[in-house]
Short mmCIF file of C-alpha atoms and ligand atoms in Angstrom, two decimals:
data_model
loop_
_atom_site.label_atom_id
_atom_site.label_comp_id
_atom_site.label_asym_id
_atom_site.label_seq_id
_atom_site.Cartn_x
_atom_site.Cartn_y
_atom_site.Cartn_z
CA UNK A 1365 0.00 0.00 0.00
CA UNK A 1366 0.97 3.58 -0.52
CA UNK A 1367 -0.82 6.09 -0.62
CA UNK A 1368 -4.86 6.99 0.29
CA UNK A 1369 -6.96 8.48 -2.55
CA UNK A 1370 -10.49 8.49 -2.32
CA UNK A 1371 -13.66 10.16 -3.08
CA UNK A 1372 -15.25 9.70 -0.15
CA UNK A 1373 -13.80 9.70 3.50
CA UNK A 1374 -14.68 10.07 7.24
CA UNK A 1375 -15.49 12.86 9.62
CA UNK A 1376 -15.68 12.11 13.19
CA UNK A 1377 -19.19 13.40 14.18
CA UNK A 1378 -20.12 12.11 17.59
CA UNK A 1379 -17.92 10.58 20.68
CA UNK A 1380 -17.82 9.23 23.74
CA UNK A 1381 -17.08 7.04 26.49
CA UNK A 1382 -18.44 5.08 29.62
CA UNK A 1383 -16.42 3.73 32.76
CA UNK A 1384 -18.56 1.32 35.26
CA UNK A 1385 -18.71 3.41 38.44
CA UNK A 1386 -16.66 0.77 40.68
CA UNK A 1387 -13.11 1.96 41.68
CA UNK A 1388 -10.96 -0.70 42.35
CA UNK A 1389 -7.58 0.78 43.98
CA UNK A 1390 -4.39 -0.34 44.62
CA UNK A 1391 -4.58 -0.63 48.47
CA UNK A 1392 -7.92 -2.77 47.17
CA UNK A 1393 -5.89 -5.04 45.48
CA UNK A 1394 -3.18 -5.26 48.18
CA UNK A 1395 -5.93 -7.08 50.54
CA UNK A 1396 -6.16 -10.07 48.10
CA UNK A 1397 -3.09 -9.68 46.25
CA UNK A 1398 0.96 -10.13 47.04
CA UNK A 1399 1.26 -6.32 45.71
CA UNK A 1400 1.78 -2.93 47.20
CA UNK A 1401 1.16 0.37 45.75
CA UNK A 1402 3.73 1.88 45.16
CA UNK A 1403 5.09 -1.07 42.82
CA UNK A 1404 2.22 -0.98 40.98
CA UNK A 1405 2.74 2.84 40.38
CA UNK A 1406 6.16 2.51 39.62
CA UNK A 1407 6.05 -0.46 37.40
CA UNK A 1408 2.79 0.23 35.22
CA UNK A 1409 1.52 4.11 36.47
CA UNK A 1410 -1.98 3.08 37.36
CA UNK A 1411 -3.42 4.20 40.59
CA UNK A 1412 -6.93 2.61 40.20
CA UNK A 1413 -8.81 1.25 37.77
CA UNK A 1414 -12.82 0.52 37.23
CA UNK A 1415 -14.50 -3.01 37.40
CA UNK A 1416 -18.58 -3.65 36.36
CA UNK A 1417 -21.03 -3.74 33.86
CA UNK A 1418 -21.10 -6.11 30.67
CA UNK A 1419 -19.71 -5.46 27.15
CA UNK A 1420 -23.45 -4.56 26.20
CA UNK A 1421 -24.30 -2.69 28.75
CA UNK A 1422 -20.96 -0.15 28.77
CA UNK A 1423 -21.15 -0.10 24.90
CA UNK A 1424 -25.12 0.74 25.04
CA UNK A 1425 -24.02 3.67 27.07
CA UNK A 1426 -21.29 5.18 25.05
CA UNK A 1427 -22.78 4.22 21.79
CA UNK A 1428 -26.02 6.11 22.89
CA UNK A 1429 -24.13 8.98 24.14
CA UNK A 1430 -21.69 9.46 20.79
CA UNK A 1431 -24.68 9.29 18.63
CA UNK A 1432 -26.32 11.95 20.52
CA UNK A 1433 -23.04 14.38 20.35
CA UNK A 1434 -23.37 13.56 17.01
CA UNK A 1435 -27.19 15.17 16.51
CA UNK A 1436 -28.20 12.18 14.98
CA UNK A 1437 -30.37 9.50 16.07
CA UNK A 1438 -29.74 5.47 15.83
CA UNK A 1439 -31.57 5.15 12.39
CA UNK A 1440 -28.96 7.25 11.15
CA UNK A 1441 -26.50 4.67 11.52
CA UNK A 1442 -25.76 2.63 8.43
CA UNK A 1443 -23.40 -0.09 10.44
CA UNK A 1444 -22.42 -0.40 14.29
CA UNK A 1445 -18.56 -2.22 14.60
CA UNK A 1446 -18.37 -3.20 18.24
CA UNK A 1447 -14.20 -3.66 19.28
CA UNK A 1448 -13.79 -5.80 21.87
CA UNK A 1449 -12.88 -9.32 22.94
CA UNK A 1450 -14.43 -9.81 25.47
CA UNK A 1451 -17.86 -10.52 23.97
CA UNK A 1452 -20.69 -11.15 26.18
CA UNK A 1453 -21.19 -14.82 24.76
CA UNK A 1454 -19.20 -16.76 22.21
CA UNK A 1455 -22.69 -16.71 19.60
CA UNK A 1456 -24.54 -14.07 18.51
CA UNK A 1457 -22.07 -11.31 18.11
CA UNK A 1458 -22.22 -8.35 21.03
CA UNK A 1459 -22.87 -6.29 18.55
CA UNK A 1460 -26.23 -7.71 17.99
CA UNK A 1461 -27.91 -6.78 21.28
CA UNK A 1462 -25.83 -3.35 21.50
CA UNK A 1463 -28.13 -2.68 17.91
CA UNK A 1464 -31.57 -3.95 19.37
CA UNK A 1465 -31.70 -1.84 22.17
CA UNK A 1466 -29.92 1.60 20.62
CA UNK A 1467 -32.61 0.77 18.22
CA UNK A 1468 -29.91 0.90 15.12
CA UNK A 1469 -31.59 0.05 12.26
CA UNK A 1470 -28.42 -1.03 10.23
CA UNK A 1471 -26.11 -4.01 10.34
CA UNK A 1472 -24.19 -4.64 13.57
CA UNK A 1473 -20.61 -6.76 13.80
CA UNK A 1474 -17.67 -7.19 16.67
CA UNK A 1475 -13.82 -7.21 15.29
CA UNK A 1476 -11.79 -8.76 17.34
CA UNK A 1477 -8.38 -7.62 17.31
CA UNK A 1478 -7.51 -7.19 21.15
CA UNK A 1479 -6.27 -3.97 22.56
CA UNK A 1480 -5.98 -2.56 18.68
CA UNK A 1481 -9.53 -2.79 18.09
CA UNK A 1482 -10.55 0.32 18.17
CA UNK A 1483 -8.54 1.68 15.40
CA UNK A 1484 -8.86 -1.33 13.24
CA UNK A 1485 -12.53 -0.67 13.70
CA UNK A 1486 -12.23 3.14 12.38
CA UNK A 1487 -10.21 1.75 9.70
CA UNK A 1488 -13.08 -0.68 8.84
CA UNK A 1489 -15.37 2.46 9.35
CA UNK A 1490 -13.12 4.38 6.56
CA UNK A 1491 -13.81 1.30 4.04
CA UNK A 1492 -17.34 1.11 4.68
CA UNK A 1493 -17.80 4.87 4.27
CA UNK A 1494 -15.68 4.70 1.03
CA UNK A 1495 -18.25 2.51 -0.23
CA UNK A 1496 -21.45 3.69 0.35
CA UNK A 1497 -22.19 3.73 4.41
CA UNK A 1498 -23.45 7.57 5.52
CA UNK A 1499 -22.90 7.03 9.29
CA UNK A 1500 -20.88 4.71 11.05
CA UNK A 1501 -20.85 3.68 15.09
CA UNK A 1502 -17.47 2.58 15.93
CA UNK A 1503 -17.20 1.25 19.36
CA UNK A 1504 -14.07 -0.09 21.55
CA UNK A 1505 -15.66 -1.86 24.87
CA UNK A 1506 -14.09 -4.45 27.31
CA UNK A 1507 -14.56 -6.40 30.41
CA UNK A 1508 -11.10 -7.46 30.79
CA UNK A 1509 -12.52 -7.88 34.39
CA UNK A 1510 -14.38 -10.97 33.61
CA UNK A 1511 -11.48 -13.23 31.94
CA UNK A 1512 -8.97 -11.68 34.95
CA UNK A 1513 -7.97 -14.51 37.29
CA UNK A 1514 -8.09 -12.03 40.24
CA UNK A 1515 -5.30 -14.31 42.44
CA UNK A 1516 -2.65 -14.02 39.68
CA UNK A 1517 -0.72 -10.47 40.83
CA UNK A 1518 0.86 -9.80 37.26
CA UNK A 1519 -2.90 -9.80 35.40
CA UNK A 1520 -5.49 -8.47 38.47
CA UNK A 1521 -3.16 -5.13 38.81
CA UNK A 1522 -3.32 -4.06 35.12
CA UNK A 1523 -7.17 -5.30 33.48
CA UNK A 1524 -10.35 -3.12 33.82
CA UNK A 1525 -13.61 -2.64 32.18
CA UNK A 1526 -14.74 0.10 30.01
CA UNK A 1527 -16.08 1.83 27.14
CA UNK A 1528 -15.63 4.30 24.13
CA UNK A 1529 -17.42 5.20 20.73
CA UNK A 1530 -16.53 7.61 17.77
CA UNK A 1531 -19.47 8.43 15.16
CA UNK A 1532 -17.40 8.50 11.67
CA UNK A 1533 -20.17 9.94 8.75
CA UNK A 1534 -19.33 10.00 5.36
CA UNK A 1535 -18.09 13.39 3.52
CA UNK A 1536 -16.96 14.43 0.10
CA UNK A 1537 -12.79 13.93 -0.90
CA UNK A 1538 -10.29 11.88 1.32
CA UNK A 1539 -12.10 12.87 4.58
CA UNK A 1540 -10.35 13.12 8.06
CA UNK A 1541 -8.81 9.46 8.52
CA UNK A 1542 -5.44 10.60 6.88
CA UNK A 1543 -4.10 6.93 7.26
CA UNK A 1544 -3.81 4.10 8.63
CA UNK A 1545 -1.55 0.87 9.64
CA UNK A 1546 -2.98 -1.93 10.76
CA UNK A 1547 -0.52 -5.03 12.11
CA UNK A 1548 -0.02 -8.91 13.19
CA UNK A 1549 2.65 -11.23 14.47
CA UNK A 1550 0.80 -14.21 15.46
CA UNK A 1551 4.15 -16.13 16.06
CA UNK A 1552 4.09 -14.22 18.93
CA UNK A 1553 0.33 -14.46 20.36
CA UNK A 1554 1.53 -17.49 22.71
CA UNK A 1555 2.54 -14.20 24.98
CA UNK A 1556 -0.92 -13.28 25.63
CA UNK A 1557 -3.73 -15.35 26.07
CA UNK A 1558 -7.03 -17.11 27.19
CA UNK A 1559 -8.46 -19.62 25.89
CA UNK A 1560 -12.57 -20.22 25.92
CA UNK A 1561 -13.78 -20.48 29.53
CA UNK A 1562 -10.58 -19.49 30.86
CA UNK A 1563 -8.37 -16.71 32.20
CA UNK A 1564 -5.83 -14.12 30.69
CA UNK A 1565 -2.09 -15.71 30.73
CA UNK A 1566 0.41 -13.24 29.54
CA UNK A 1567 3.96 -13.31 29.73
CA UNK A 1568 4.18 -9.50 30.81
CA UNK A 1569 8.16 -8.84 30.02
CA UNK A 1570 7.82 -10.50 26.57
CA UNK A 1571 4.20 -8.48 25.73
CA UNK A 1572 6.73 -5.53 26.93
CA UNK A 1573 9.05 -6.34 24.67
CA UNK A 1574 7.68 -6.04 21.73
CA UNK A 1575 4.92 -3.24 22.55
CA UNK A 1576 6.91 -0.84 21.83
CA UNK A 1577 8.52 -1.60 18.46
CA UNK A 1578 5.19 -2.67 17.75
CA UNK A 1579 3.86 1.06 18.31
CA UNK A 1580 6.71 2.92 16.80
CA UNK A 1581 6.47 0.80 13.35
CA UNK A 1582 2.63 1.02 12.86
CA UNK A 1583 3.07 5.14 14.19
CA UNK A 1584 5.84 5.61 11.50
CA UNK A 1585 3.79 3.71 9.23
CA UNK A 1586 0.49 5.57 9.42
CA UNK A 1587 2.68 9.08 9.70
CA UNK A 1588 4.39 8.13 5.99
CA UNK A 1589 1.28 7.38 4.74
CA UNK A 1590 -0.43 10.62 5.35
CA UNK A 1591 3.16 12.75 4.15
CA UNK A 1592 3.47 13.83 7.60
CA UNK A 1593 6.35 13.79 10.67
CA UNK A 1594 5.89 13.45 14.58
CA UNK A 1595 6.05 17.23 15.02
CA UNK A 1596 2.61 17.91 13.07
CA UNK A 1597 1.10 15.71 15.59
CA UNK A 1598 -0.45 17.91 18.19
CA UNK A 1599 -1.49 14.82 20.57
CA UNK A 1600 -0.41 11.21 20.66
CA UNK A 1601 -3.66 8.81 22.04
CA UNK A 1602 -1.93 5.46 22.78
CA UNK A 1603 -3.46 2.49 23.93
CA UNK A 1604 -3.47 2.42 27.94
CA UNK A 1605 -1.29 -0.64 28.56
CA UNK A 1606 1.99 1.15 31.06
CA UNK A 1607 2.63 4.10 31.20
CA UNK A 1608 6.50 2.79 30.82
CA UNK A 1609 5.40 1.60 27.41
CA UNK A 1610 3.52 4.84 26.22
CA UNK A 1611 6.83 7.06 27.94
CA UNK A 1612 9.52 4.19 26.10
CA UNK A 1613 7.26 4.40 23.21
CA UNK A 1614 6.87 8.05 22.49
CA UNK A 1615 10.45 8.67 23.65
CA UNK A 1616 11.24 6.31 20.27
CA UNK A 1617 9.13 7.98 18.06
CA UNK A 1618 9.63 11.45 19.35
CA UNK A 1619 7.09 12.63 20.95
CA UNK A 1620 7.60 14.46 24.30
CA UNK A 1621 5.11 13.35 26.96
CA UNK A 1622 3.30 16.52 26.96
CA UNK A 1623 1.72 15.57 23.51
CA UNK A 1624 0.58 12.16 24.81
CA UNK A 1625 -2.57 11.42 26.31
CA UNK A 1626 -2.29 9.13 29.76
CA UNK A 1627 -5.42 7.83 31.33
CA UNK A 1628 -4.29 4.76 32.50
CA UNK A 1629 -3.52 6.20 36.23
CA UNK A 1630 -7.21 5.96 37.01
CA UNK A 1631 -8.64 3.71 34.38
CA UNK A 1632 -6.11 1.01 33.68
CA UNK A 1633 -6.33 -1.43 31.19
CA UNK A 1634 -9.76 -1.73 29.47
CA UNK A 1635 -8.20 -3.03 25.86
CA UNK A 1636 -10.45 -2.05 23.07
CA UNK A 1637 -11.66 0.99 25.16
CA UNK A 1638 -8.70 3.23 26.41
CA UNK A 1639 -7.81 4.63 22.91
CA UNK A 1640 -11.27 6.18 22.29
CA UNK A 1641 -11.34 7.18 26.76
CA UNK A 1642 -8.47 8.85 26.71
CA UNK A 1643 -9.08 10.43 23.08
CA UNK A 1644 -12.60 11.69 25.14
CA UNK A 1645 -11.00 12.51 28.62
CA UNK A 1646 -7.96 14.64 26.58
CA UNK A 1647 -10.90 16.45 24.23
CA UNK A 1648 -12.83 17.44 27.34
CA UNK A 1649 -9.77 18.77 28.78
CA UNK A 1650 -8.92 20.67 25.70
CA UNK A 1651 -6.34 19.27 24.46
CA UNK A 1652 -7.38 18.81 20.82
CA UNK A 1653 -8.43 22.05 19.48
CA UNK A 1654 -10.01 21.87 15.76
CA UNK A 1655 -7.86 21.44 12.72
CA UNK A 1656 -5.09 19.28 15.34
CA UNK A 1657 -3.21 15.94 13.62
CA UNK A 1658 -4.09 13.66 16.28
CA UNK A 1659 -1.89 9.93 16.36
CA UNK A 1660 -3.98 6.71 17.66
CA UNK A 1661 -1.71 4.09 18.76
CA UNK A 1662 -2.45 0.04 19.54
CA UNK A 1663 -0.71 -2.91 20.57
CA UNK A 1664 -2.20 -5.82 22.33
CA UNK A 1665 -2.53 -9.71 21.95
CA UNK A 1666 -2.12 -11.22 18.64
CA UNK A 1667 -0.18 -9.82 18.71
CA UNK A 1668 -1.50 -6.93 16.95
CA UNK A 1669 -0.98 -3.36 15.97
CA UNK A 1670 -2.32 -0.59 14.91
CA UNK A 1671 -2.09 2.95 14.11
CA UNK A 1672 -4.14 5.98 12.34
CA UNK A 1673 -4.10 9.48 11.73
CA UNK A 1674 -6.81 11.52 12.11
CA UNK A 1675 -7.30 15.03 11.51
CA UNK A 1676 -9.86 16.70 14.18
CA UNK A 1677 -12.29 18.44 12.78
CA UNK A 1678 -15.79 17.58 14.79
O1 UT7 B 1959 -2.67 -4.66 26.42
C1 UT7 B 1959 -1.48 -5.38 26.53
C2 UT7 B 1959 -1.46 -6.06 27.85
N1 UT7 B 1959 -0.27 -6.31 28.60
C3 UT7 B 1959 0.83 -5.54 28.74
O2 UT7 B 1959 1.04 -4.55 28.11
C4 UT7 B 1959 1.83 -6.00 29.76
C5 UT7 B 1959 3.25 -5.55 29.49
N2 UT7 B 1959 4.11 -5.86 30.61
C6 UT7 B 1959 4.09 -5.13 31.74
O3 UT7 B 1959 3.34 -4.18 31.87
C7 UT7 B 1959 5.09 -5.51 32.84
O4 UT7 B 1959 5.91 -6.55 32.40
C8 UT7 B 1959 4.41 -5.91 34.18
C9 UT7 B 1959 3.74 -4.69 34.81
C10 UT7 B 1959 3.37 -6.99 33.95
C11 UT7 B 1959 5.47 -6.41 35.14
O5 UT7 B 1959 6.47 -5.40 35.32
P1 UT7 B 1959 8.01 -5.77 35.23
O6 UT7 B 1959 8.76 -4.54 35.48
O7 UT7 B 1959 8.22 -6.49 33.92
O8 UT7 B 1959 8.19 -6.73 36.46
P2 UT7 B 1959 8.79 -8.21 36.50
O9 UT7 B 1959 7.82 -9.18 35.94
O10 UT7 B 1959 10.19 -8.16 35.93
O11 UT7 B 1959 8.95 -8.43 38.04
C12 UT7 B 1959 9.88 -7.68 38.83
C13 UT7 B 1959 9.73 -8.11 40.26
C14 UT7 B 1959 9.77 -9.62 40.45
O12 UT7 B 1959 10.37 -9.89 41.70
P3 UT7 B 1959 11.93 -10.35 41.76
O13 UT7 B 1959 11.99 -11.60 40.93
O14 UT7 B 1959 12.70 -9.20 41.17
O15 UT7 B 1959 12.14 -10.55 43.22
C15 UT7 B 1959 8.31 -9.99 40.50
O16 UT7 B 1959 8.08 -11.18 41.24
O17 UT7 B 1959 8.46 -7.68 40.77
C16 UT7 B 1959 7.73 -8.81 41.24
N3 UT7 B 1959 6.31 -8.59 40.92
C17 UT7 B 1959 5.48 -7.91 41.71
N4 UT7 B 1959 5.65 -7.33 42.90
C18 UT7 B 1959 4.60 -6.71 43.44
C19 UT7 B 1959 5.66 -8.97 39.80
N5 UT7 B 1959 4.36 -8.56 39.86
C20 UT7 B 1959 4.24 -7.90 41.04
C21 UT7 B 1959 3.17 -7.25 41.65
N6 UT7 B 1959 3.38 -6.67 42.85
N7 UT7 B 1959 1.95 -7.17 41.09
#
């Protein structure tokens, strides 16, 4: 692939996101857990993180939400793509139910492509836009919390729940997705795990390992795509895995931390759904001002990658 030329692109319309109201801290987890808090701080930068809800019921929330930022209603939307993979059972898709009771009239589908989700999910928003869809719901929502085995210290102090969603509609020329790169390396998916009916197993120095490479390739990737450098990115939205990964990361790629959005101290790991959270907690906070090259940034099990620029124009 080169380069992007199109008729017919995407405009981010609507967003949002949804964290269960349960706060599970680190002085929490250090009554069931051989841990202390100030490890956890030092080793992975998250303070607390939120536990509850279902797949469905967080994405219900957000998806509701971003379509009403969006000032359209839900038979406005063409096609809802749920992220996540944590589904809420193994048949139908969670998509299904998250359509019924929006009340989206369209077609409805999960992608499952671990903590990059989200952004293969606006990429697969892009394509469907490109040909023919007027109004896309992307959403990125995971319980991590329910395939957690909450006695293994090196999973419990990471995973969380929670819940994002971008409205992309359809406008004339190339539209606001400037690019995209979208990665696998499945010899390596034996790091990180679960198998049905089972628990996460992850071999966290290895999933370390190759996070960051993983980011900096699909970044530099996406950035060449769209003719651009790090410095015409105003703000950097990685995936929430450590904040010693985003800092090792963006260090790599140059980007100085004050054009990168952390959330992870107080939402930790929720896959699928800390790209489009902390793309929502750094908006509110205004730190994406119109006309801004924003970078999203993924890495998770697969293991997978995945990267997009997006020019912010809501
Ligand atoms: O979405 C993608 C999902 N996963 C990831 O991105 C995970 C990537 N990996 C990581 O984030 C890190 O590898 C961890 C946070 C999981 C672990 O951090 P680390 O710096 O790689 O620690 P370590 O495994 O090398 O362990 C260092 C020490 C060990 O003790 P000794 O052998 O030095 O005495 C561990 O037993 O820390 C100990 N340790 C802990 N201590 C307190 C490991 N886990 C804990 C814990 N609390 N939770």
């Amino acid at each position: 692939m080169t380069s992007f030329t199109r008729g017919r692109g995407l405009r981010v319309t609507g967003w949002s996101s949804q964290l269960p109201d349960n706060i599970v801290t680190n002085r929490d987890l250090e009554k069931s857990l051989d841990t202390d808090h100030d490890w956890i701080v030092d080793r992975t930068g998250i303070h607390s993180r939120r536990v509850g809800g279902t797949t469905s019921s967080l994405s219900i929330e957000s998806g509701r939400a971003a379509i009403e930022s969006a000032g359209l209603t839900p038979d406005d939307i063409d096609v809802l793509v749920l992220a996540t993979t944590t589904p809420d059972r193994r048949v139908p898709q969670t998509a299904a139910g998250v359509q019924h009771e929006l009340g989206i009239t369209g077609g409805a589908f999960d992608v499952n492509a671990a903590c990059s989700g989200f952004v293969y999910g606006l990429a697969v928003a892009d394509g469907l836009i490109a040909t023919g869809a007027n109004h896309v719901l992307v959403i990125g929502t995971d319980t991590l919390s329910t395939i957690t085995d909450w006695t293994d210290r090196s999973t419990a102090i990471l995973f969380a729940d929670g819940s994002g969603a971008m409205v992309a509609s359809a406008v004339d020329g190339p539209g606001n997705l400037l690019s995209w790169s979208l990665g696998s390396d499945g010899e390596l998916e034996r790091h990180l795990y679960c198998e049905h009916d089972g628990k996460m197993i992850m071999n966290g120095k290895e999933v370390f390992r190759s996070a960051v490479p993983s980011i900096v390739n699909t970044s530099r990737e996406a950035l060449d795509r769209a003719g651009l450098t790090i410095d015409d990115i105003a703000l950097v939205v990685p995936h929430q895995a450590n904040v010693r990964i985003i800092e090792a990361a963006c260090k790599r790629l140059g980007a100085p931390m004050d054009k990168v959005a952390v959330s992870i101290d107080h939402t930790g790991n929720s896959s699928s759904a800390t790209i489009p959270i902390a793309f929502d907690e750094a908006e509110a906070a205004g730190r994406i001002q119109s006309g801004d090259l924003v970078l999203l940034t993924g890495f998770g099990a697969g293991m997978s990658s995945a990267s997009a620029v997006l020019r912010w124009e809501p």
